[in-house]
PDB file of C-alpha atoms in Angstrom:
ATOM      1  CA  UNK A   1      -5.275 -11.839  -2.115  1.00  0.00           C
ATOM      2  CA  UNK A   2      -6.948 -13.884  -5.049  1.00  0.00           C
ATOM      3  CA  UNK A   3      -3.536 -14.518  -6.624  1.00  0.00           C
ATOM      4  CA  UNK A   4      -2.371 -10.991  -6.373  1.00  0.00           C
ATOM      5  CA  UNK A   5       1.258 -10.483  -5.120  1.00  0.00           C
ATOM      6  CA  UNK A   6       2.472  -7.481  -3.442  1.00  0.00           C
ATOM      7  CA  UNK A   7       3.699  -5.741  -0.270  1.00  0.00           C
ATOM      8  CA  UNK A   8       4.550  -2.345  -1.575  1.00  0.00           C
ATOM      9  CA  UNK A   9       2.526   0.657   0.068  1.00  0.00           C
ATOM     10  CA  UNK A  10       0.767   1.143  -3.215  1.00  0.00           C
ATOM     11  CA  UNK A  11      -0.738  -2.585  -3.350  1.00  0.00           C
ATOM     12  CA  UNK A  12      -1.381  -2.388   0.406  1.00  0.00           C
ATOM     13  CA  UNK A  13      -3.634   0.595   0.002  1.00  0.00           C
ATOM     14  CA  UNK A  14      -5.063  -1.188  -3.089  1.00  0.00           C
ATOM     15  CA  UNK A  15      -6.073  -4.462  -0.895  1.00  0.00           C
ATOM     16  CA  UNK A  16      -7.617  -2.421   1.522  1.00  0.00           C
ATOM     17  CA  UNK A  17      -9.655  -0.634  -0.873  1.00  0.00           C
ATOM     18  CA  UNK A  18     -10.568  -3.976  -2.442  1.00  0.00           C
ATOM     19  CA  UNK A  19     -11.892  -5.229   0.691  1.00  0.00           C
ATOM     20  CA  UNK A  20     -13.940  -1.971   1.446  1.00  0.00           C
ATOM     21  CA  UNK A  21     -15.725  -1.782  -1.937  1.00  0.00           C
ATOM     22  CA  UNK A  22     -16.146  -5.641  -2.234  1.00  0.00           C
ATOM     23  CA  UNK A  23     -18.714  -5.393   0.703  1.00  0.00           C
ATOM     24  CA  UNK A  24     -20.973  -3.002  -0.957  1.00  0.00           C
ATOM     25  CA  UNK A  25     -22.773  -2.965  -4.351  1.00  0.00           C
ATOM     26  CA  UNK A  26     -20.985  -0.121  -5.899  1.00  0.00           C
ATOM     27  CA  UNK A  27     -19.976   0.193  -9.537  1.00  0.00           C
ATOM     28  CA  UNK A  28     -16.288   0.065  -9.885  1.00  0.00           C
ATOM     29  CA  UNK A  29     -13.993   1.531 -12.463  1.00  0.00           C
ATOM     30  CA  UNK A  30     -10.526  -0.050 -12.357  1.00  0.00           C
ATOM     31  CA  UNK A  31      -7.653   1.868 -14.412  1.00  0.00           C
ATOM     32  CA  UNK A  32      -4.378   0.563 -15.026  1.00  0.00           C
ATOM     33  CA  UNK A  33      -1.811  -0.478 -17.845  1.00  0.00           C
ATOM     34  CA  UNK A  34      -2.134  -3.732 -19.611  1.00  0.00           C
ATOM     35  CA  UNK A  35      -0.833  -6.702 -17.629  1.00  0.00           C
ATOM     36  CA  UNK A  36      -1.341  -5.182 -14.187  1.00  0.00           C
ATOM     37  CA  UNK A  37      -4.011  -7.465 -13.193  1.00  0.00           C
ATOM     38  CA  UNK A  38      -7.370  -5.763 -13.637  1.00  0.00           C
ATOM     39  CA  UNK A  39      -9.199  -8.926 -14.037  1.00  0.00           C
ATOM     40  CA  UNK A  40      -7.857 -10.451 -10.861  1.00  0.00           C
ATOM     41  CA  UNK A  41      -8.867  -7.403  -8.980  1.00  0.00           C
ATOM     42  CA  UNK A  42     -12.705  -7.823 -10.430  1.00  0.00           C
ATOM     43  CA  UNK A  43     -12.601 -11.273  -9.404  1.00  0.00           C
ATOM     44  CA  UNK A  44     -11.380 -10.417  -5.705  1.00  0.00           C
ATOM     45  CA  UNK A  45     -14.298  -7.959  -5.492  1.00  0.00           C
ATOM     46  CA  UNK A  46     -16.738 -10.357  -6.724  1.00  0.00           C
ATOM     47  CA  UNK A  47     -15.550 -13.329  -4.311  1.00  0.00           C
ATOM     48  CA  UNK A  48     -15.618 -10.789  -1.407  1.00  0.00           C
ATOM     49  CA  UNK A  49     -19.111  -9.476  -2.282  1.00  0.00           C
ATOM     50  CA  UNK A  50     -22.572 -10.639  -1.373  1.00  0.00           C
ATOM     51  CA  UNK A  51     -22.941 -11.656  -4.951  1.00  0.00           C
ATOM     52  CA  UNK A  52     -20.074 -14.512  -4.566  1.00  0.00           C
ATOM     53  CA  UNK A  53     -22.628 -17.421  -5.294  1.00  0.00           C
ATOM     54  CA  UNK A  54     -23.675 -15.625  -8.479  1.00  0.00           C
ATOM     55  CA  UNK A  55     -21.788 -15.703 -11.681  1.00  0.00           C
ATOM     56  CA  UNK A  56     -18.782 -13.506 -12.681  1.00  0.00           C
ATOM     57  CA  UNK A  57     -19.283 -12.682 -16.465  1.00  0.00           C
ATOM     58  CA  UNK A  58     -16.458 -11.094 -18.185  1.00  0.00           C
ATOM     59  CA  UNK A  59     -16.498  -9.379 -21.631  1.00  0.00           C
ATOM     60  CA  UNK A  60     -13.812  -7.701 -23.507  1.00  0.00           C
ATOM     61  CA  UNK A  61     -15.274  -4.723 -25.072  1.00  0.00           C
ATOM     62  CA  UNK A  62     -12.034  -4.423 -27.214  1.00  0.00           C
ATOM     63  CA  UNK A  63     -11.913  -7.747 -28.676  1.00  0.00           C
ATOM     64  CA  UNK A  64     -15.591  -7.914 -29.980  1.00  0.00           C
ATOM     65  CA  UNK A  65     -16.712  -6.143 -33.276  1.00  0.00           C
ATOM     66  CA  UNK A  66     -18.897  -3.399 -32.591  1.00  0.00           C
ATOM     67  CA  UNK A  67     -21.816  -5.023 -34.451  1.00  0.00           C
ATOM     68  CA  UNK A  68     -21.482  -8.033 -32.487  1.00  0.00           C
ATOM     69  CA  UNK A  69     -21.034  -6.119 -29.126  1.00  0.00           C
ATOM     70  CA  UNK A  70     -24.490  -5.108 -28.599  1.00  0.00           C
ATOM     71  CA  UNK A  71     -25.539  -8.562 -29.101  1.00  0.00           C
ATOM     72  CA  UNK A  72     -23.250 -10.127 -26.800  1.00  0.00           C
ATOM     73  CA  UNK A  73     -24.066  -7.540 -24.125  1.00  0.00           C
ATOM     74  CA  UNK A  74     -27.964  -7.468 -24.392  1.00  0.00           C
ATOM     75  CA  UNK A  75     -28.734 -10.463 -26.401  1.00  0.00           C
ATOM     76  CA  UNK A  76     -31.100 -10.700 -29.278  1.00  0.00           C
ATOM     77  CA  UNK A  77     -34.345 -12.250 -30.470  1.00  0.00           C
ATOM     78  CA  UNK A  78     -34.796 -14.531 -33.374  1.00  0.00           C
ATOM     79  CA  UNK A  79     -34.472 -13.094 -36.628  1.00  0.00           C
ATOM     80  CA  UNK A  80     -33.817  -9.818 -35.773  1.00  0.00           C
ATOM     81  CA  UNK A  81     -30.535  -9.869 -38.132  1.00  0.00           C
ATOM     82  CA  UNK A  82     -29.053 -12.219 -40.783  1.00  0.00           C
ATOM     83  CA  UNK A  83     -27.742 -15.424 -38.927  1.00  0.00           C
ATOM     84  CA  UNK A  84     -30.037 -14.793 -35.654  1.00  0.00           C
ATOM     85  CA  UNK A  85     -31.441 -18.163 -36.140  1.00  0.00           C
ATOM     86  CA  UNK A  86     -32.838 -18.324 -32.391  1.00  0.00           C
ATOM     87  CA  UNK A  87     -33.127 -15.893 -29.615  1.00  0.00           C
ATOM     88  CA  UNK A  88     -30.175 -15.559 -27.374  1.00  0.00           C
ATOM     89  CA  UNK A  89     -29.722 -13.956 -23.824  1.00  0.00           C
ATOM     90  CA  UNK A  90     -26.802 -11.468 -23.315  1.00  0.00           C
ATOM     91  CA  UNK A  91     -24.086 -11.073 -20.954  1.00  0.00           C
ATOM     92  CA  UNK A  92     -26.150  -9.104 -18.711  1.00  0.00           C
ATOM     93  CA  UNK A  93     -28.874 -11.573 -18.252  1.00  0.00           C
ATOM     94  CA  UNK A  94     -26.225 -14.187 -17.818  1.00  0.00           C
ATOM     95  CA  UNK A  95     -24.665 -12.416 -15.181  1.00  0.00           C
ATOM     96  CA  UNK A  96     -28.286 -12.110 -13.045  1.00  0.00           C
ATOM     97  CA  UNK A  97     -27.516 -11.926  -9.179  1.00  0.00           C
ATOM     98  CA  UNK A  98     -23.807 -11.673 -10.135  1.00  0.00           C
ATOM     99  CA  UNK A  99     -21.089  -9.465 -11.435  1.00  0.00           C
ATOM    100  CA  UNK A 100     -20.450  -8.231 -15.049  1.00  0.00           C
ATOM    101  CA  UNK A 101     -16.801  -7.406 -15.767  1.00  0.00           C
ATOM    102  CA  UNK A 102     -16.380  -5.153 -18.452  1.00  0.00           C
ATOM    103  CA  UNK A 103     -13.225  -5.067 -19.676  1.00  0.00           C
ATOM    104  CA  UNK A 104     -11.374  -2.278 -21.876  1.00  0.00           C
ATOM    105  CA  UNK A 105     -14.541  -0.494 -21.441  1.00  0.00           C
ATOM    106  CA  UNK A 106     -12.709   2.794 -23.345  1.00  0.00           C
ATOM    107  CA  UNK A 107     -13.092   0.832 -26.464  1.00  0.00           C
ATOM    108  CA  UNK A 108     -16.674   1.049 -26.721  1.00  0.00           C
ATOM    109  CA  UNK A 109     -18.217   3.055 -29.462  1.00  0.00           C
ATOM    110  CA  UNK A 110     -20.374   5.960 -28.887  1.00  0.00           C
ATOM    111  CA  UNK A 111     -23.368   4.354 -30.179  1.00  0.00           C
ATOM    112  CA  UNK A 112     -22.998   1.444 -27.395  1.00  0.00           C
ATOM    113  CA  UNK A 113     -21.852   3.963 -24.828  1.00  0.00           C
ATOM    114  CA  UNK A 114     -25.449   5.586 -24.962  1.00  0.00           C
ATOM    115  CA  UNK A 115     -27.247   2.136 -24.517  1.00  0.00           C
ATOM    116  CA  UNK A 116     -24.688   1.375 -21.772  1.00  0.00           C
ATOM    117  CA  UNK A 117     -25.773   4.238 -20.038  1.00  0.00           C
ATOM    118  CA  UNK A 118     -29.353   3.667 -20.131  1.00  0.00           C
ATOM    119  CA  UNK A 119     -28.694   0.191 -18.942  1.00  0.00           C
ATOM    120  CA  UNK A 120     -26.769   1.413 -15.588  1.00  0.00           C
ATOM    121  CA  UNK A 121     -29.307   4.011 -15.090  1.00  0.00           C
ATOM    122  CA  UNK A 122     -32.472   2.091 -15.395  1.00  0.00           C
ATOM    123  CA  UNK A 123     -31.405  -1.605 -14.755  1.00  0.00           C
ATOM    124  CA  UNK A 124     -32.635  -2.903 -17.882  1.00  0.00           C
ATOM    125  CA  UNK A 125     -31.823  -4.209 -21.282  1.00  0.00           C
ATOM    126  CA  UNK A 126     -33.290  -4.437 -24.550  1.00  0.00           C
ATOM    127  CA  UNK A 127     -32.433  -6.964 -26.789  1.00  0.00           C
ATOM    128  CA  UNK A 128     -31.616  -6.425 -30.250  1.00  0.00           C
ATOM    129  CA  UNK A 129     -34.769  -6.737 -32.149  1.00  0.00           C
ATOM    130  CA  UNK A 130     -36.822  -6.770 -29.140  1.00  0.00           C
ATOM    131  CA  UNK A 131     -39.321  -4.501 -27.643  1.00  0.00           C
ATOM    132  CA  UNK A 132     -39.780  -5.768 -24.277  1.00  0.00           C
ATOM    133  CA  UNK A 133     -37.348  -4.410 -21.457  1.00  0.00           C
ATOM    134  CA  UNK A 134     -35.976  -7.051 -19.503  1.00  0.00           C
ATOM    135  CA  UNK A 135     -34.968  -6.107 -15.673  1.00  0.00           C
ATOM    136  CA  UNK A 136     -31.380  -6.976 -14.877  1.00  0.00           C
ATOM    137  CA  UNK A 137     -29.961  -7.311 -11.184  1.00  0.00           C
ATOM    138  CA  UNK A 138     -26.255  -7.070 -11.997  1.00  0.00           C
ATOM    139  CA  UNK A 139     -23.274  -5.203 -10.214  1.00  0.00           C
ATOM    140  CA  UNK A 140     -20.898  -3.826 -13.127  1.00  0.00           C
ATOM    141  CA  UNK A 141     -17.073  -3.586 -12.683  1.00  0.00           C
ATOM    142  CA  UNK A 142     -15.652  -1.796 -15.655  1.00  0.00           C
ATOM    143  CA  UNK A 143     -11.954  -1.837 -16.350  1.00  0.00           C
ATOM    144  CA  UNK A 144      -9.621   0.250 -18.912  1.00  0.00           C
ATOM    145  CA  UNK A 145      -6.057   0.748 -19.865  1.00  0.00           C
ATOM    146  CA  UNK A 146      -6.863   4.120 -20.995  1.00  0.00           C
ATOM    147  CA  UNK A 147      -7.255   7.339 -19.136  1.00  0.00           C
ATOM    148  CA  UNK A 148     -10.810   7.999 -19.309  1.00  0.00           C
ATOM    149  CA  UNK A 149     -10.822  11.619 -18.129  1.00  0.00           C
ATOM    150  CA  UNK A 150      -8.503  12.397 -20.865  1.00  0.00           C
ATOM    151  CA  UNK A 151     -10.963  10.322 -23.319  1.00  0.00           C
ATOM    152  CA  UNK A 152     -13.844  12.553 -21.886  1.00  0.00           C
ATOM    153  CA  UNK A 153     -11.801  15.711 -22.575  1.00  0.00           C
ATOM    154  CA  UNK A 154     -11.014  14.605 -26.070  1.00  0.00           C
ATOM    155  CA  UNK A 155     -14.603  13.719 -26.777  1.00  0.00           C
ATOM    156  CA  UNK A 156     -14.167   9.841 -27.214  1.00  0.00           C
ATOM    157  CA  UNK A 157     -16.003   8.850 -24.026  1.00  0.00           C
ATOM    158  CA  UNK A 158     -19.296  10.162 -22.918  1.00  0.00           C
ATOM    159  CA  UNK A 159     -18.882  12.088 -19.575  1.00  0.00           C
ATOM    160  CA  UNK A 160     -22.351  11.136 -18.048  1.00  0.00           C
ATOM    161  CA  UNK A 161     -21.218   7.484 -18.482  1.00  0.00           C
ATOM    162  CA  UNK A 162     -17.889   8.110 -17.210  1.00  0.00           C
ATOM    163  CA  UNK A 163     -19.308   9.445 -13.811  1.00  0.00           C
ATOM    164  CA  UNK A 164     -21.729   6.530 -13.828  1.00  0.00           C
ATOM    165  CA  UNK A 165     -19.039   3.849 -14.031  1.00  0.00           C
ATOM    166  CA  UNK A 166     -16.481   6.074 -11.790  1.00  0.00           C
ATOM    167  CA  UNK A 167     -18.504   5.496  -8.312  1.00  0.00           C
ATOM    168  CA  UNK A 168     -15.625   3.755  -6.884  1.00  0.00           C
ATOM    169  CA  UNK A 169     -12.262   4.320  -9.019  1.00  0.00           C
ATOM    170  CA  UNK A 170      -9.344   2.054  -8.406  1.00  0.00           C
ATOM    171  CA  UNK A 171      -6.014   2.702  -9.765  1.00  0.00           C
ATOM    172  CA  UNK A 172      -3.564  -0.213 -10.335  1.00  0.00           C
ATOM    173  CA  UNK A 173      -0.016   0.884 -10.234  1.00  0.00           C
ATOM    174  CA  UNK A 174       2.515  -0.389 -12.979  1.00  0.00           C
ATOM    175  CA  UNK A 175       5.302  -2.842 -11.847  1.00  0.00           C
ATOM    176  CA  UNK A 176       7.769  -0.347 -12.524  1.00  0.00           C
ATOM    177  CA  UNK A 177       6.495   1.685  -9.517  1.00  0.00           C
ATOM    178  CA  UNK A 178       6.393  -1.185  -6.962  1.00  0.00           C
ATOM    179  CA  UNK A 179      10.118  -2.501  -7.552  1.00  0.00           C
ATOM    180  CA  UNK A 180       9.764  -4.148  -3.952  1.00  0.00           C
ATOM    181  CA  UNK A 181       7.191  -6.380  -5.316  1.00  0.00           C
ATOM    182  CA  UNK A 182       9.267  -7.637  -8.004  1.00  0.00           C
ATOM    183  CA  UNK A 183      11.274 -10.298  -5.774  1.00  0.00           C
ATOM    184  CA  UNK A 184       8.006 -11.663  -4.617  1.00  0.00           C
ATOM    185  CA  UNK A 185       6.453 -11.937  -8.182  1.00  0.00           C
ATOM    186  CA  UNK A 186       9.369 -13.964  -9.302  1.00  0.00           C
ATOM    187  CA  UNK A 187       9.331 -16.102  -6.538  1.00  0.00           C
ATOM    188  CA  UNK A 188       5.638 -16.714  -6.799  1.00  0.00           C
ATOM    189  CA  UNK A 189       5.888 -17.464 -10.642  1.00  0.00           C
ATOM    190  CA  UNK A 190       9.071 -19.706 -10.146  1.00  0.00           C
ATOM    191  CA  UNK A 191       7.476 -21.996  -7.867  1.00  0.00           C
ATOM    192  CA  UNK A 192       4.135 -22.119  -9.739  1.00  0.00           C
ATOM    193  CA  UNK A 193       5.773 -23.073 -12.975  1.00  0.00           C
ATOM    194  CA  UNK A 194       8.406 -25.245 -11.765  1.00  0.00           C
ATOM    195  CA  UNK A 195       5.446 -27.306 -10.225  1.00  0.00           C
ATOM    196  CA  UNK A 196       3.561 -27.224 -13.680  1.00  0.00           C
ATOM    197  CA  UNK A 197       6.422 -28.018 -15.827  1.00  0.00           C
ATOM    198  CA  UNK A 198       8.163 -30.332 -13.395  1.00  0.00           C
ATOM    199  CA  UNK A 199      11.250 -28.518 -13.394  1.00  0.00           C
ATOM    200  CA  UNK A 200      13.490 -26.937 -10.746  1.00  0.00           C
ATOM    201  CA  UNK A 201      13.070 -23.324  -9.567  1.00  0.00           C
ATOM    202  CA  UNK A 202      14.964 -20.491 -11.323  1.00  0.00           C
ATOM    203  CA  UNK A 203      17.757 -18.813  -9.614  1.00  0.00           C
ATOM    204  CA  UNK A 204      18.648 -15.113 -10.114  1.00  0.00           C
ATOM    205  CA  UNK A 205      22.137 -13.852  -9.458  1.00  0.00           C
ATOM    206  CA  UNK A 206      22.371 -10.517  -7.939  1.00  0.00           C
ATOM    207  CA  UNK A 207      23.188  -9.232 -11.253  1.00  0.00           C
ATOM    208  CA  UNK A 208      20.265 -10.655 -12.803  1.00  0.00           C
ATOM    209  CA  UNK A 209      18.149  -9.451  -9.948  1.00  0.00           C
ATOM    210  CA  UNK A 210      19.394  -6.008 -10.551  1.00  0.00           C
ATOM    211  CA  UNK A 211      18.509  -6.231 -14.313  1.00  0.00           C
ATOM    212  CA  UNK A 212      14.853  -7.468 -13.213  1.00  0.00           C
ATOM    213  CA  UNK A 213      14.464  -4.375 -11.079  1.00  0.00           C
ATOM    214  CA  UNK A 214      15.790  -1.743 -13.512  1.00  0.00           C
ATOM    215  CA  UNK A 215      13.615  -3.098 -16.262  1.00  0.00           C
ATOM    216  CA  UNK A 216      10.509  -1.110 -17.063  1.00  0.00           C
ATOM    217  CA  UNK A 217       8.131  -4.040 -17.731  1.00  0.00           C
ATOM    218  CA  UNK A 218       5.773  -2.408 -20.130  1.00  0.00           C
ATOM    219  CA  UNK A 219       3.745  -5.496 -20.038  1.00  0.00           C
ATOM    220  CA  UNK A 220       3.911  -5.587 -16.433  1.00  0.00           C
ATOM    221  CA  UNK A 221       2.861  -8.558 -14.547  1.00  0.00           C
ATOM    222  CA  UNK A 222       1.983 -10.430 -17.432  1.00  0.00           C
ATOM    223  CA  UNK A 223       5.062  -9.636 -19.035  1.00  0.00           C
ATOM    224  CA  UNK A 224       7.108 -11.135 -16.177  1.00  0.00           C
ATOM    225  CA  UNK A 225       4.857 -14.038 -15.609  1.00  0.00           C
ATOM    226  CA  UNK A 226       5.684 -14.942 -19.332  1.00  0.00           C
ATOM    227  CA  UNK A 227       9.152 -14.588 -18.929  1.00  0.00           C
ATOM    228  CA  UNK A 228       9.554 -16.570 -15.694  1.00  0.00           C
ATOM    229  CA  UNK A 229       7.618 -19.209 -17.269  1.00  0.00           C
ATOM    230  CA  UNK A 230      10.248 -19.226 -20.308  1.00  0.00           C
ATOM    231  CA  UNK A 231      13.178 -19.378 -18.070  1.00  0.00           C
ATOM    232  CA  UNK A 232      11.918 -22.284 -15.939  1.00  0.00           C
ATOM    233  CA  UNK A 233      11.248 -24.267 -19.152  1.00  0.00           C
ATOM    234  CA  UNK A 234      14.807 -23.349 -20.670  1.00  0.00           C
ATOM    235  CA  UNK A 235      17.132 -22.843 -17.776  1.00  0.00           C
ATOM    236  CA  UNK A 236      18.842 -25.407 -15.540  1.00  0.00           C
ATOM    237  CA  UNK A 237      18.790 -23.438 -12.434  1.00  0.00           C
ATOM    238  CA  UNK A 238      20.907 -20.339 -12.541  1.00  0.00           C
ATOM    239  CA  UNK A 239      19.565 -17.629 -14.713  1.00  0.00           C
ATOM    240  CA  UNK A 240      22.346 -16.056 -17.168  1.00  0.00           C
ATOM    241  CA  UNK A 241      22.523 -13.051 -19.322  1.00  0.00           C
ATOM    242  CA  UNK A 242      22.336 -15.242 -22.349  1.00  0.00           C
ATOM    243  CA  UNK A 243      18.694 -16.358 -21.210  1.00  0.00           C
ATOM    244  CA  UNK A 244      17.249 -12.776 -21.068  1.00  0.00           C
ATOM    245  CA  UNK A 245      15.828 -10.793 -23.795  1.00  0.00           C
ATOM    246  CA  UNK A 246      18.217  -8.177 -25.409  1.00  0.00           C
ATOM    247  CA  UNK A 247      16.151  -5.383 -24.759  1.00  0.00           C
ATOM    248  CA  UNK A 248      16.120  -6.224 -21.069  1.00  0.00           C
ATOM    249  CA  UNK A 249      19.974  -6.202 -20.951  1.00  0.00           C
ATOM    250  CA  UNK A 250      20.245  -2.977 -22.876  1.00  0.00           C
ATOM    251  CA  UNK A 251      17.852  -1.151 -20.648  1.00  0.00           C
ATOM    252  CA  UNK A 252      19.667  -2.458 -17.687  1.00  0.00           C
ATOM    253  CA  UNK A 253      23.049  -1.118 -18.915  1.00  0.00           C
ATOM    254  CA  UNK A 254      21.781   1.942 -19.985  1.00  0.00           C
ATOM    255  CA  UNK A 255      20.451   2.457 -16.655  1.00  0.00           C
ATOM    256  CA  UNK A 256      23.545   2.026 -14.508  1.00  0.00           C
ATOM    257  CA  UNK A 257      25.046   5.228 -14.887  1.00  0.00           C
ATOM    258  CA  UNK A 258      22.211   7.527 -14.326  1.00  0.00           C
ATOM    259  CA  UNK A 259      19.478   5.758 -12.406  1.00  0.00           C
ATOM    260  CA  UNK A 260      19.240   6.044  -8.655  1.00  0.00           C
ATOM    261  CA  UNK A 261      19.068   2.998  -6.455  1.00  0.00           C
ATOM    262  CA  UNK A 262      15.446   2.575  -5.462  1.00  0.00           C
ATOM    263  CA  UNK A 263      14.880   2.623  -1.877  1.00  0.00           C
ATOM    264  CA  UNK A 264      12.498  -0.179  -2.343  1.00  0.00           C
ATOM    265  CA  UNK A 265      15.136  -2.427  -2.962  1.00  0.00           C
ATOM    266  CA  UNK A 266      15.457  -3.207   0.637  1.00  0.00           C
ATOM    267  CA  UNK A 267      13.202  -4.421   3.374  1.00  0.00           C
ATOM    268  CA  UNK A 268      11.933  -1.326   5.468  1.00  0.00           C
ATOM    269  CA  UNK A 269      10.934  -2.665   8.986  1.00  0.00           C
ATOM    270  CA  UNK A 270       7.151  -2.622   9.246  1.00  0.00           C
ATOM    271  CA  UNK A 271       5.669  -0.859  12.385  1.00  0.00           C
ATOM    272  CA  UNK A 272       2.090  -2.206  11.965  1.00  0.00           C
ATOM    273  CA  UNK A 273       0.505  -4.079  14.834  1.00  0.00           C
ATOM    274  CA  UNK A 274       2.433  -2.181  17.375  1.00  0.00           C
ATOM    275  CA  UNK A 275       5.780  -3.641  16.763  1.00  0.00           C
ATOM    276  CA  UNK A 276       8.712  -1.019  17.356  1.00  0.00           C
ATOM    277  CA  UNK A 277      12.224  -0.918  16.235  1.00  0.00           C
ATOM    278  CA  UNK A 278      15.402   1.305  16.906  1.00  0.00           C
ATOM    279  CA  UNK A 279      15.074   3.862  14.423  1.00  0.00           C
ATOM    280  CA  UNK A 280      18.756   5.095  14.663  1.00  0.00           C
ATOM    281  CA  UNK A 281      20.056   1.668  14.071  1.00  0.00           C
ATOM    282  CA  UNK A 282      17.653   0.851  11.381  1.00  0.00           C
ATOM    283  CA  UNK A 283      18.713   3.968   9.428  1.00  0.00           C
ATOM    284  CA  UNK A 284      22.135   3.136   9.755  1.00  0.00           C
ATOM    285  CA  UNK A 285      21.701  -0.366   8.202  1.00  0.00           C
ATOM    286  CA  UNK A 286      19.561   0.853   5.622  1.00  0.00           C
ATOM    287  CA  UNK A 287      22.181   3.518   4.606  1.00  0.00           C
ATOM    288  CA  UNK A 288      24.984   1.061   4.592  1.00  0.00           C
ATOM    289  CA  UNK A 289      23.274  -1.538   2.367  1.00  0.00           C
ATOM    290  CA  UNK A 290      22.388   1.315  -0.007  1.00  0.00           C
ATOM    291  CA  UNK A 291      25.817   2.353  -0.427  1.00  0.00           C
ATOM    292  CA  UNK A 292      26.989  -1.433  -0.941  1.00  0.00           C
ATOM    293  CA  UNK A 293      24.461  -2.221  -3.180  1.00  0.00           C
ATOM    294  CA  UNK A 294      25.717   0.758  -5.231  1.00  0.00           C
ATOM    295  CA  UNK A 295      29.248  -0.424  -5.059  1.00  0.00           C
ATOM    296  CA  UNK A 296      28.691  -3.937  -5.864  1.00  0.00           C
ATOM    297  CA  UNK A 297      26.604  -2.428  -8.731  1.00  0.00           C
ATOM    298  CA  UNK A 298      29.333  -0.335 -10.388  1.00  0.00           C
ATOM    299  CA  UNK A 299      32.166  -2.894  -9.196  1.00  0.00           C
ATOM    300  CA  UNK A 300      33.288  -0.620  -6.586  1.00  0.00           C
ATOM    301  CA  UNK A 301      33.754   2.218  -9.010  1.00  0.00           C
ATOM    302  CA  UNK A 302      33.001   5.497  -6.673  1.00  0.00           C
ATOM    303  CA  UNK A 303      32.434   7.798  -9.477  1.00  0.00           C
ATOM    304  CA  UNK A 304      29.597   5.583 -10.515  1.00  0.00           C
ATOM    305  CA  UNK A 305      28.297   4.579  -7.196  1.00  0.00           C
ATOM    306  CA  UNK A 306      28.082   8.238  -6.047  1.00  0.00           C
ATOM    307  CA  UNK A 307      25.761   9.133  -9.380  1.00  0.00           C
ATOM    308  CA  UNK A 308      23.621   6.076  -8.703  1.00  0.00           C
ATOM    309  CA  UNK A 309      22.916   7.523  -4.982  1.00  0.00           C
ATOM    310  CA  UNK A 310      23.114  11.083  -6.076  1.00  0.00           C
ATOM    311  CA  UNK A 311      25.719  11.987  -3.752  1.00  0.00           C
ATOM    312  CA  UNK A 312      29.318  13.694  -4.352  1.00  0.00           C
ATOM    313  CA  UNK A 313      31.971  11.553  -4.649  1.00  0.00           C
ATOM    314  CA  UNK A 314      33.807  13.127  -1.589  1.00  0.00           C
ATOM    315  CA  UNK A 315      30.764  12.593   0.429  1.00  0.00           C
ATOM    316  CA  UNK A 316      30.671   8.755  -0.596  1.00  0.00           C
ATOM    317  CA  UNK A 317      34.141   8.439   0.204  1.00  0.00           C
ATOM    318  CA  UNK A 318      33.851   9.999   3.400  1.00  0.00           C
ATOM    319  CA  UNK A 319      30.752   7.866   4.330  1.00  0.00           C
ATOM    320  CA  UNK A 320      32.883   4.637   3.481  1.00  0.00           C
ATOM    321  CA  UNK A 321      35.642   5.396   5.664  1.00  0.00           C
ATOM    322  CA  UNK A 322      33.282   6.705   8.599  1.00  0.00           C
ATOM    323  CA  UNK A 323      31.306   3.479   8.277  1.00  0.00           C
ATOM    324  CA  UNK A 324      34.555   1.332   8.026  1.00  0.00           C
ATOM    325  CA  UNK A 325      32.951  -0.125   4.759  1.00  0.00           C
ATOM    326  CA  UNK A 326      36.497   0.230   3.007  1.00  0.00           C
ATOM    327  CA  UNK A 327      37.608  -3.374   4.434  1.00  0.00           C
ATOM    328  CA  UNK A 328      34.947  -4.767   2.137  1.00  0.00           C
ATOM    329  CA  UNK A 329      36.348  -3.282  -0.929  1.00  0.00           C
ATOM    330  CA  UNK A 330      37.196  -5.910  -3.662  1.00  0.00           C
ATOM    331  CA  UNK A 331      40.932  -5.746  -4.328  1.00  0.00           C
TER     332      UNK A 331
END
């Protein structure tokens, strides 16, 4: 969906919400960590709306100094301040009949929050230095990496503006909470950058794949995108440990002893569209794969594998024997 990749339950729910809200003209508040794709979501909403033929105008409220942001948003008249050599329309007017995307709205100053509330309530803007209100027909989508409810509680964000923005809230899950999407994203970015850089797609060994799954991705999808681009440029096909950032290797090694294997590392049969499956067979196959994956990750150290699976060692050994998996053990 508009460049967004994901098959995890949380992303599927998000995609459905985007489709629903796009068909309306409601104000949307997108909350999520930096790098999760909030601007992509705003574009998907805009392009799925009746305003798609109008402009989508983005404004990063955290990147523009406070004394300039008011003029950027609402415009100014000639001579209203030093350097105002001509009258200039603001982003609200530029987005007329379209969508205004206010990124990092949580960084907006209290002074501007008051003016923003009035614009949303009355659908008019007053340019800096002007006296004549200008009506605007704009849909507003706001986004922030902050928890605005906490910001309201701490007195950093106006409660009335929060409720005005939070008509339809969307939460974007961090990448670490949807590991099943990591292989899809790696494949997508690898193909993309291989074409752009005229290089071969990168190849991840099982060891490297596990590091990707265990890494915390503080920068989320943006961090992964940058890493895959770097690997595409620097690697000759197969990625090795030497190609990865030290912090990624260290975090993966630290996680080996005590982090449970994510169930989402394996494909779960979908029951959508009325397609059935043999429950017992699928559960058996899934359990077998979990055990084999844990054993492979620990070089068949049953103590460590049992810790990964949150099982007693004796239970794991019994399962290995019962399932006939011991014949696969590495000698």
